[in-house]
Amino acid sequence: MSEGVYENTDGFEDNKSNAMKNTDIDGQLYGNVGAFKPSRSDGVVASEPDSSGKRCFLVAAVCLGLLCVLLLAGIIGLSVYYNRAINDSEDKRNNLFQSFSLYKINATEERDQLQTRYNNLTRERDQLQTRYNNLTEEKGHIQAKLFVIEQYCQEGWRYFDSKFYFLSTEKKTWKQSRQDCLDRGADLVIINSREEQTYVFNLHLRAWIGLNDSVTEGTWKWVDGTPLTTGYWAAEQPDDYERQEDCAEIYYGQDDPVKTWNDDKCGTNHNWICEKVV
Ligand SMILES: [Ca+2]
Ligand SMILES: [Ca+2]
Ligand SMILES: [Ca+2]
């Protein structure tokens, strides 16, 4: 074995031609480097690389370094851009979500307001419809009433406060006058209020009214049997003159329209006023 070692040692003797031929070890270690160690034309290996080889190696290393730097910078730039894009996307999504939520709230409020307004309009429409129906019904009643009034007026009646009044052109006793009213489906006028008293007074008649104390002297009753509660007697009336005056008349010509009644003899002939409720 030692011989083998020394044999190889012999191979490493400073023999330049053998060194180039020894490819077992040197060829493996410096095979690639050999490209940077070109042999001289005379077959002697250069002990130091020439300056052009170093330059190429440095240029390649610098280029590789710059490439790495650029690649790293690109990766960093892409990472920053990517993170920023993600953040922007999240911000946009959040803003969009907030906008949608706000829109949803506003839309809901507007919908509720419209629903409330619709309900109010529906209620108002129903009220107007009811009012229209009532007015239509009332119109029918008024038309019927006007028709009746027109018919009675054509027969000589006068209309006041939902009552009809007939003024006679003849003069008769109180009893005959009442019979005429009964024949017309009415009766001698019963004065129920100050307004009715004024209206009858303004008819400018001296006429019988439906009031007498024939049954009991001093107890005045209307023709429908109701007792007199409010009288519009003239001054010093009723006086039952000569104890014969038991029928009431309204006497036009007095100054005060609510002091115009007088008791007179029932057999006296006067005009008369009938009243009828239709
Ligand atoms: Ca009356
Ligand atoms: Ca009397
Ligand atoms: Ca009298």
mmCIF file of C-alpha atoms and ligand atoms in Angstrom:
data_model
loop_
_atom_site.group_PDB
_atom_site.id
_atom_site.type_symbol
_atom_site.label_atom_id
_atom_site.label_comp_id
_atom_site.label_asym_id
_atom_site.label_seq_id
_atom_site.Cartn_x
_atom_site.Cartn_y
_atom_site.Cartn_z
ATOM 1 C CA MET A 1 0.000 0.000 0.000
ATOM 2 C CA SER A 2 2.820 2.284 0.767
ATOM 3 C CA GLU A 3 4.147 1.594 -2.566
ATOM 4 C CA GLY A 4 0.902 2.766 -4.139
ATOM 5 C CA VAL A 5 1.074 5.933 -2.144
ATOM 6 C CA TYR A 6 4.614 6.620 -3.093
ATOM 7 C CA GLU A 7 3.809 5.665 -6.608
ATOM 8 C CA ASN A 8 1.223 8.412 -6.689
ATOM 9 C CA THR A 9 3.672 10.666 -4.932
ATOM 10 C CA ASP A 10 5.918 10.108 -7.821
ATOM 11 C CA GLY A 11 3.078 11.218 -10.023
ATOM 12 C CA PHE A 12 3.045 14.574 -8.196
ATOM 13 C CA GLU A 13 6.639 15.210 -8.952
ATOM 14 C CA ASP A 14 7.299 18.472 -10.499
ATOM 15 C CA ASN A 15 6.881 17.259 -13.969
ATOM 16 C CA LYS A 16 4.866 19.755 -15.923
ATOM 17 C CA SER A 17 3.756 17.462 -18.760
ATOM 18 C CA ASN A 18 2.661 14.782 -16.280
ATOM 19 C CA ALA A 19 0.727 17.344 -14.198
ATOM 20 C CA MET A 20 -1.444 18.200 -17.202
ATOM 21 C CA LYS A 21 -1.916 14.567 -17.939
ATOM 22 C CA ASN A 22 -2.917 13.688 -14.354
ATOM 23 C CA THR A 23 -6.677 13.920 -14.791
ATOM 24 C CA ASP A 24 -7.737 11.578 -11.982
ATOM 25 C CA ILE A 25 -7.697 14.185 -9.211
ATOM 26 C CA ASP A 26 -6.648 17.473 -10.720
ATOM 27 C CA GLY A 27 -9.059 17.030 -13.553
ATOM 28 C CA GLN A 28 -11.916 16.594 -11.070
ATOM 29 C CA LEU A 29 -10.937 19.493 -8.794
ATOM 30 C CA TYR A 30 -9.883 21.952 -11.405
ATOM 31 C CA GLY A 31 -11.649 20.659 -14.451
ATOM 32 C CA ASN A 32 -14.096 23.601 -14.415
ATOM 33 C CA VAL A 33 -11.590 25.976 -13.045
ATOM 34 C CA GLY A 34 -9.370 24.951 -15.866
ATOM 35 C CA ALA A 35 -11.578 26.987 -18.086
ATOM 36 C CA PHE A 36 -10.256 30.023 -16.169
ATOM 37 C CA LYS A 37 -6.788 28.588 -16.312
ATOM 38 C CA PRO A 38 -6.097 28.253 -19.950
ATOM 39 C CA SER A 39 -2.905 26.514 -20.751
ATOM 40 C CA ARG A 40 -0.182 28.334 -22.346
ATOM 41 C CA SER A 41 0.618 27.509 -25.781
ATOM 42 C CA ASP A 42 3.562 25.682 -24.459
ATOM 43 C CA GLY A 43 1.349 23.442 -22.203
ATOM 44 C CA VAL A 44 2.307 25.091 -18.881
ATOM 45 C CA VAL A 45 -0.630 25.874 -16.511
ATOM 46 C CA ALA A 46 -0.761 29.497 -15.346
ATOM 47 C CA SER A 47 -0.193 29.777 -11.621
ATOM 48 C CA GLU A 48 -2.690 32.909 -11.287
ATOM 49 C CA PRO A 49 -5.997 33.603 -13.292
ATOM 50 C CA ASP A 50 -5.638 36.344 -15.725
ATOM 51 C CA SER A 51 -7.352 39.743 -15.192
ATOM 52 C CA SER A 52 -10.119 39.195 -17.815
ATOM 53 C CA GLY A 53 -11.363 36.062 -16.017
ATOM 54 C CA LYS A 54 -11.597 37.851 -12.694
ATOM 55 C CA ARG A 55 -13.448 40.687 -14.310
ATOM 56 C CA CYS A 56 -15.990 38.375 -15.865
ATOM 57 C CA PHE A 57 -16.513 36.622 -12.558
ATOM 58 C CA LEU A 58 -16.970 39.901 -10.728
ATOM 59 C CA VAL A 59 -19.369 41.178 -13.372
ATOM 60 C CA ALA A 60 -21.384 37.996 -13.140
ATOM 61 C CA ALA A 61 -21.404 38.187 -9.329
ATOM 62 C CA VAL A 62 -22.429 41.837 -9.363
ATOM 63 C CA CYS A 63 -25.154 41.108 -11.905
ATOM 64 C CA LEU A 64 -26.381 38.209 -9.841
ATOM 65 C CA GLY A 65 -26.338 40.395 -6.733
ATOM 66 C CA LEU A 66 -28.206 43.173 -8.471
ATOM 67 C CA LEU A 67 -30.673 40.639 -9.797
ATOM 68 C CA CYS A 68 -31.224 39.357 -6.274
ATOM 69 C CA VAL A 69 -31.645 42.894 -4.983
ATOM 70 C CA LEU A 70 -34.116 43.685 -7.744
ATOM 71 C CA LEU A 71 -35.980 40.453 -7.130
ATOM 72 C CA LEU A 72 -36.134 41.171 -3.404
ATOM 73 C CA ALA A 73 -37.274 44.717 -4.058
ATOM 74 C CA GLY A 74 -39.927 43.410 -6.453
ATOM 75 C CA ILE A 75 -41.156 40.909 -3.862
ATOM 76 C CA ILE A 76 -41.278 43.616 -1.197
ATOM 77 C CA GLY A 77 -43.056 45.983 -3.587
ATOM 78 C CA LEU A 78 -45.588 43.339 -4.557
ATOM 79 C CA SER A 79 -46.163 42.509 -0.887
ATOM 80 C CA VAL A 80 -46.784 46.174 -0.052
ATOM 81 C CA TYR A 81 -49.049 46.585 -3.058
ATOM 82 C CA TYR A 82 -50.907 43.409 -2.225
ATOM 83 C CA ASN A 83 -51.427 44.422 1.411
ATOM 84 C CA ARG A 84 -52.542 47.867 0.374
ATOM 85 C CA ALA A 85 -54.907 46.400 -2.205
ATOM 86 C CA ILE A 86 -56.358 44.086 0.433
ATOM 87 C CA ASN A 87 -56.764 46.966 2.875
ATOM 88 C CA ASP A 88 -58.380 49.101 0.197
ATOM 89 C CA SER A 89 -60.674 46.257 -0.711
ATOM 90 C CA GLU A 90 -61.677 45.760 2.928
ATOM 91 C CA ASP A 91 -62.251 49.489 3.326
ATOM 92 C CA LYS A 92 -64.399 49.551 0.221
ATOM 93 C CA ARG A 93 -66.290 46.529 1.407
ATOM 94 C CA ASN A 94 -66.855 48.090 4.834
ATOM 95 C CA ASN A 95 -67.918 51.366 3.250
ATOM 96 C CA LEU A 96 -70.224 49.533 0.902
ATOM 97 C CA PHE A 97 -71.701 47.564 3.781
ATOM 98 C CA GLN A 98 -72.218 50.732 5.797
ATOM 99 C CA SER A 99 -73.804 52.442 2.811
ATOM 100 C CA PHE A 100 -76.063 49.475 2.241
ATOM 101 C CA SER A 101 -77.034 49.364 5.925
ATOM 102 C CA LEU A 102 -77.799 53.089 5.883
ATOM 103 C CA TYR A 103 -79.776 52.703 2.674
ATOM 104 C CA LYS A 104 -81.666 49.800 4.174
ATOM 105 C CA ILE A 105 -82.540 51.842 7.269
ATOM 106 C CA ASN A 106 -83.644 54.806 5.166
ATOM 107 C CA ALA A 107 -85.633 52.571 2.855
ATOM 108 C CA THR A 108 -87.352 50.960 5.841
ATOM 109 C CA GLU A 109 -88.223 54.338 7.356
ATOM 110 C CA GLU A 110 -89.506 55.596 4.026
ATOM 111 C CA ARG A 111 -91.538 52.447 3.569
ATOM 112 C CA ASP A 112 -93.090 52.872 7.025
ATOM 113 C CA GLN A 113 -93.862 56.525 6.300
ATOM 114 C CA LEU A 114 -95.488 55.583 3.003
ATOM 115 C CA GLN A 115 -97.479 52.859 4.737
ATOM 116 C CA THR A 116 -98.671 55.325 7.382
ATOM 117 C CA ARG A 117 -99.577 57.842 4.702
ATOM 118 C CA TYR A 118 -101.393 55.148 2.753
ATOM 119 C CA ASN A 119 -103.366 54.181 5.850
ATOM 120 C CA ASN A 120 -104.258 57.817 6.530
ATOM 121 C CA LEU A 121 -105.331 58.337 2.934
ATOM 122 C CA THR A 122 -107.387 55.167 3.041
ATOM 123 C CA ARG A 123 -109.063 56.322 6.249
ATOM 124 C CA GLU A 124 -109.655 59.759 4.788
ATOM 125 C CA ARG A 125 -111.051 58.234 1.619
ATOM 126 C CA ASP A 126 -113.456 56.108 3.662
ATOM 127 C CA GLN A 127 -114.525 59.158 5.657
ATOM 128 C CA LEU A 128 -115.071 61.115 2.449
ATOM 129 C CA GLN A 129 -117.000 58.197 0.991
ATOM 130 C CA THR A 130 -119.196 58.051 4.103
ATOM 131 C CA ARG A 131 -119.669 61.800 3.982
ATOM 132 C CA TYR A 132 -120.498 61.609 0.286
ATOM 133 C CA ASN A 133 -123.074 58.900 0.961
ATOM 134 C CA ASN A 134 -124.593 60.960 3.772
ATOM 135 C CA LEU A 135 -124.671 64.052 1.581
ATOM 136 C CA THR A 136 -126.255 62.072 -1.218
ATOM 137 C CA GLU A 137 -128.873 60.755 1.172
ATOM 138 C CA GLU A 138 -129.405 64.229 2.618
ATOM 139 C CA LYS A 139 -129.679 65.618 -0.892
ATOM 140 C CA GLY A 140 -132.458 63.132 -1.595
ATOM 141 C CA HIS A 141 -134.277 64.207 1.563
ATOM 142 C CA ILE A 142 -133.850 67.878 0.714
ATOM 143 C CA GLN A 143 -135.134 67.325 -2.804
ATOM 144 C CA ALA A 144 -138.161 65.487 -1.458
ATOM 145 C CA LYS A 145 -138.690 68.236 1.107
ATOM 146 C CA LEU A 146 -138.413 70.940 -1.542
ATOM 147 C CA PHE A 147 -140.920 69.088 -3.648
ATOM 148 C CA VAL A 148 -143.409 68.994 -0.742
ATOM 149 C CA ILE A 149 -142.801 72.668 0.068
ATOM 150 C CA GLU A 150 -143.375 73.603 -3.546
ATOM 151 C CA GLN A 151 -146.628 71.665 -3.603
ATOM 152 C CA TYR A 152 -147.915 73.321 -0.392
ATOM 153 C CA CYS A 153 -146.853 76.777 -1.504
ATOM 154 C CA GLN A 154 -148.803 76.314 -4.732
ATOM 155 C CA GLU A 155 -151.875 75.625 -2.529
ATOM 156 C CA GLY A 156 -151.376 78.895 -0.625
ATOM 157 C CA TRP A 157 -149.375 77.688 2.389
ATOM 158 C CA ARG A 158 -146.311 79.464 3.765
ATOM 159 C CA TYR A 159 -143.249 77.702 5.043
ATOM 160 C CA PHE A 160 -141.302 78.579 8.195
ATOM 161 C CA ASP A 161 -139.010 76.440 10.384
ATOM 162 C CA SER A 162 -140.274 73.113 9.075
ATOM 163 C CA LYS A 163 -143.915 74.162 9.495
ATOM 164 C CA PHE A 164 -146.599 75.271 7.035
ATOM 165 C CA TYR A 165 -148.931 78.150 7.785
ATOM 166 C CA PHE A 166 -152.200 78.978 6.063
ATOM 167 C CA LEU A 167 -153.637 82.511 6.233
ATOM 168 C CA SER A 168 -157.370 82.800 5.658
ATOM 169 C CA THR A 169 -158.835 85.496 3.458
ATOM 170 C CA GLU A 170 -162.261 85.075 5.059
ATOM 171 C CA LYS A 171 -163.414 85.921 8.581
ATOM 172 C CA LYS A 172 -165.183 83.395 10.751
ATOM 173 C CA THR A 173 -165.843 82.545 14.388
ATOM 174 C CA TRP A 174 -163.125 80.784 16.379
ATOM 175 C CA LYS A 175 -164.957 77.440 16.122
ATOM 176 C CA GLN A 176 -165.594 77.785 12.357
ATOM 177 C CA SER A 177 -161.997 78.816 11.838
ATOM 178 C CA ARG A 178 -160.680 75.752 13.633
ATOM 179 C CA GLN A 179 -162.944 73.501 11.579
ATOM 180 C CA ASP A 180 -161.509 74.995 8.407
ATOM 181 C CA CYS A 181 -158.004 74.144 9.609
ATOM 182 C CA LEU A 182 -159.043 70.602 10.490
ATOM 183 C CA ASP A 183 -160.533 70.213 7.020
ATOM 184 C CA ARG A 184 -157.125 71.123 5.614
ATOM 185 C CA GLY A 185 -155.394 68.462 7.702
ATOM 186 C CA ALA A 186 -154.085 71.104 10.112
ATOM 187 C CA ASP A 187 -155.230 73.031 13.214
ATOM 188 C CA LEU A 188 -155.231 76.582 14.504
ATOM 189 C CA VAL A 189 -151.675 77.781 15.060
ATOM 190 C CA ILE A 190 -149.934 76.892 18.327
ATOM 191 C CA ILE A 191 -147.232 79.402 19.162
ATOM 192 C CA ASN A 192 -144.377 77.464 20.749
ATOM 193 C CA SER A 193 -141.552 80.008 20.719
ATOM 194 C CA ARG A 194 -140.611 83.644 20.551
ATOM 195 C CA GLU A 195 -139.417 83.138 16.972
ATOM 196 C CA GLU A 196 -142.739 81.655 15.935
ATOM 197 C CA GLN A 197 -144.574 84.501 17.692
ATOM 198 C CA THR A 198 -142.534 87.052 15.756
ATOM 199 C CA TYR A 199 -143.136 85.237 12.478
ATOM 200 C CA VAL A 200 -146.899 85.082 13.001
ATOM 201 C CA PHE A 201 -146.957 88.725 14.121
ATOM 202 C CA ASN A 202 -145.211 89.768 10.906
ATOM 203 C CA LEU A 203 -148.008 88.179 8.855
ATOM 204 C CA HIS A 204 -149.881 91.429 9.543
ATOM 205 C CA LEU A 205 -153.186 89.866 10.459
ATOM 206 C CA ARG A 206 -155.676 90.132 13.274
ATOM 207 C CA ALA A 207 -156.460 86.441 13.463
ATOM 208 C CA TRP A 208 -157.586 83.597 15.694
ATOM 209 C CA ILE A 209 -154.889 81.365 17.208
ATOM 210 C CA GLY A 210 -155.387 77.922 18.724
ATOM 211 C CA LEU A 211 -155.767 79.038 22.379
ATOM 212 C CA ASN A 212 -158.845 79.305 24.644
ATOM 213 C CA ASP A 213 -160.026 79.099 28.246
ATOM 214 C CA SER A 214 -163.521 77.858 27.422
ATOM 215 C CA VAL A 215 -163.388 74.862 29.771
ATOM 216 C CA THR A 216 -162.057 76.669 32.852
ATOM 217 C CA GLU A 217 -161.959 80.427 33.011
ATOM 218 C CA GLY A 218 -158.414 81.645 33.313
ATOM 219 C CA THR A 219 -156.887 78.279 32.391
ATOM 220 C CA TRP A 220 -155.667 78.674 28.854
ATOM 221 C CA LYS A 221 -155.009 75.589 26.753
ATOM 222 C CA TRP A 222 -153.829 75.008 23.235
ATOM 223 C CA VAL A 223 -155.916 73.068 20.746
ATOM 224 C CA ASP A 224 -153.691 70.005 21.222
ATOM 225 C CA GLY A 225 -154.611 69.999 24.946
ATOM 226 C CA THR A 226 -151.272 71.323 26.266
ATOM 227 C CA PRO A 227 -151.476 74.152 28.829
ATOM 228 C CA LEU A 228 -150.157 77.592 28.068
ATOM 229 C CA THR A 229 -146.694 78.122 29.530
ATOM 230 C CA THR A 230 -145.478 81.310 27.847
ATOM 231 C CA GLY A 231 -147.981 83.903 26.645
ATOM 232 C CA TYR A 232 -147.402 86.982 24.544
ATOM 233 C CA TRP A 233 -150.399 88.969 25.813
ATOM 234 C CA ALA A 234 -150.870 92.625 25.118
ATOM 235 C CA ALA A 235 -150.967 95.011 28.018
ATOM 236 C CA GLU A 236 -153.858 94.388 30.431
ATOM 237 C CA GLN A 237 -154.848 91.225 28.563
ATOM 238 C CA PRO A 238 -156.473 88.784 28.955
ATOM 239 C CA ASP A 239 -159.235 90.761 30.651
ATOM 240 C CA ASP A 240 -162.239 88.429 29.951
ATOM 241 C CA TYR A 241 -164.233 91.547 29.140
ATOM 242 C CA GLU A 242 -167.838 91.196 30.291
ATOM 243 C CA ARG A 243 -166.857 87.605 31.249
ATOM 244 C CA GLN A 244 -167.389 86.568 27.644
ATOM 245 C CA GLU A 245 -163.868 86.454 26.200
ATOM 246 C CA ASP A 246 -162.570 82.872 26.053
ATOM 247 C CA CYS A 247 -160.749 82.736 22.690
ATOM 248 C CA ALA A 248 -157.313 84.201 21.853
ATOM 249 C CA GLU A 249 -156.360 86.276 18.878
ATOM 250 C CA ILE A 250 -153.109 87.805 17.733
ATOM 251 C CA TYR A 251 -153.571 91.482 17.193
ATOM 252 C CA TYR A 252 -151.398 93.109 14.602
ATOM 253 C CA GLY A 253 -150.631 96.780 15.203
ATOM 254 C CA GLN A 254 -149.070 96.551 18.621
ATOM 255 C CA ASP A 255 -145.686 98.155 19.105
ATOM 256 C CA ASP A 256 -144.037 95.166 20.731
ATOM 257 C CA PRO A 257 -144.247 92.029 18.584
ATOM 258 C CA VAL A 258 -144.171 89.794 21.667
ATOM 259 C CA LYS A 259 -147.103 91.606 23.362
ATOM 260 C CA THR A 260 -149.871 91.168 20.849
ATOM 261 C CA TRP A 261 -152.445 88.676 22.191
ATOM 262 C CA ASN A 262 -155.970 89.510 23.254
ATOM 263 C CA ASP A 263 -158.854 87.450 24.515
ATOM 264 C CA ASP A 264 -162.062 88.067 22.536
ATOM 265 C CA LYS A 265 -165.562 86.689 22.241
ATOM 266 C CA CYS A 266 -165.341 83.335 20.422
ATOM 267 C CA GLY A 267 -168.315 84.222 18.209
ATOM 268 C CA THR A 268 -166.581 87.205 16.688
ATOM 269 C CA ASN A 269 -165.511 86.871 13.069
ATOM 270 C CA HIS A 270 -161.801 87.151 12.468
ATOM 271 C CA ASN A 271 -159.271 85.822 10.054
ATOM 272 C CA TRP A 272 -157.440 82.717 11.255
ATOM 273 C CA ILE A 273 -154.072 81.020 10.884
ATOM 274 C CA CYS A 274 -153.686 77.295 10.440
ATOM 275 C CA GLU A 275 -150.434 75.413 11.230
ATOM 276 C CA LYS A 276 -149.432 72.087 9.789
ATOM 277 C CA VAL A 277 -146.443 69.853 10.371
ATOM 278 C CA VAL A 278 -145.504 67.678 7.371
HETATM 279 CA CA CA B 1 -146.343 76.016 16.438
HETATM 280 CA CA CA B 2 -162.055 83.962 29.468
HETATM 281 CA CA CA B 3 -159.714 91.046 25.953
#
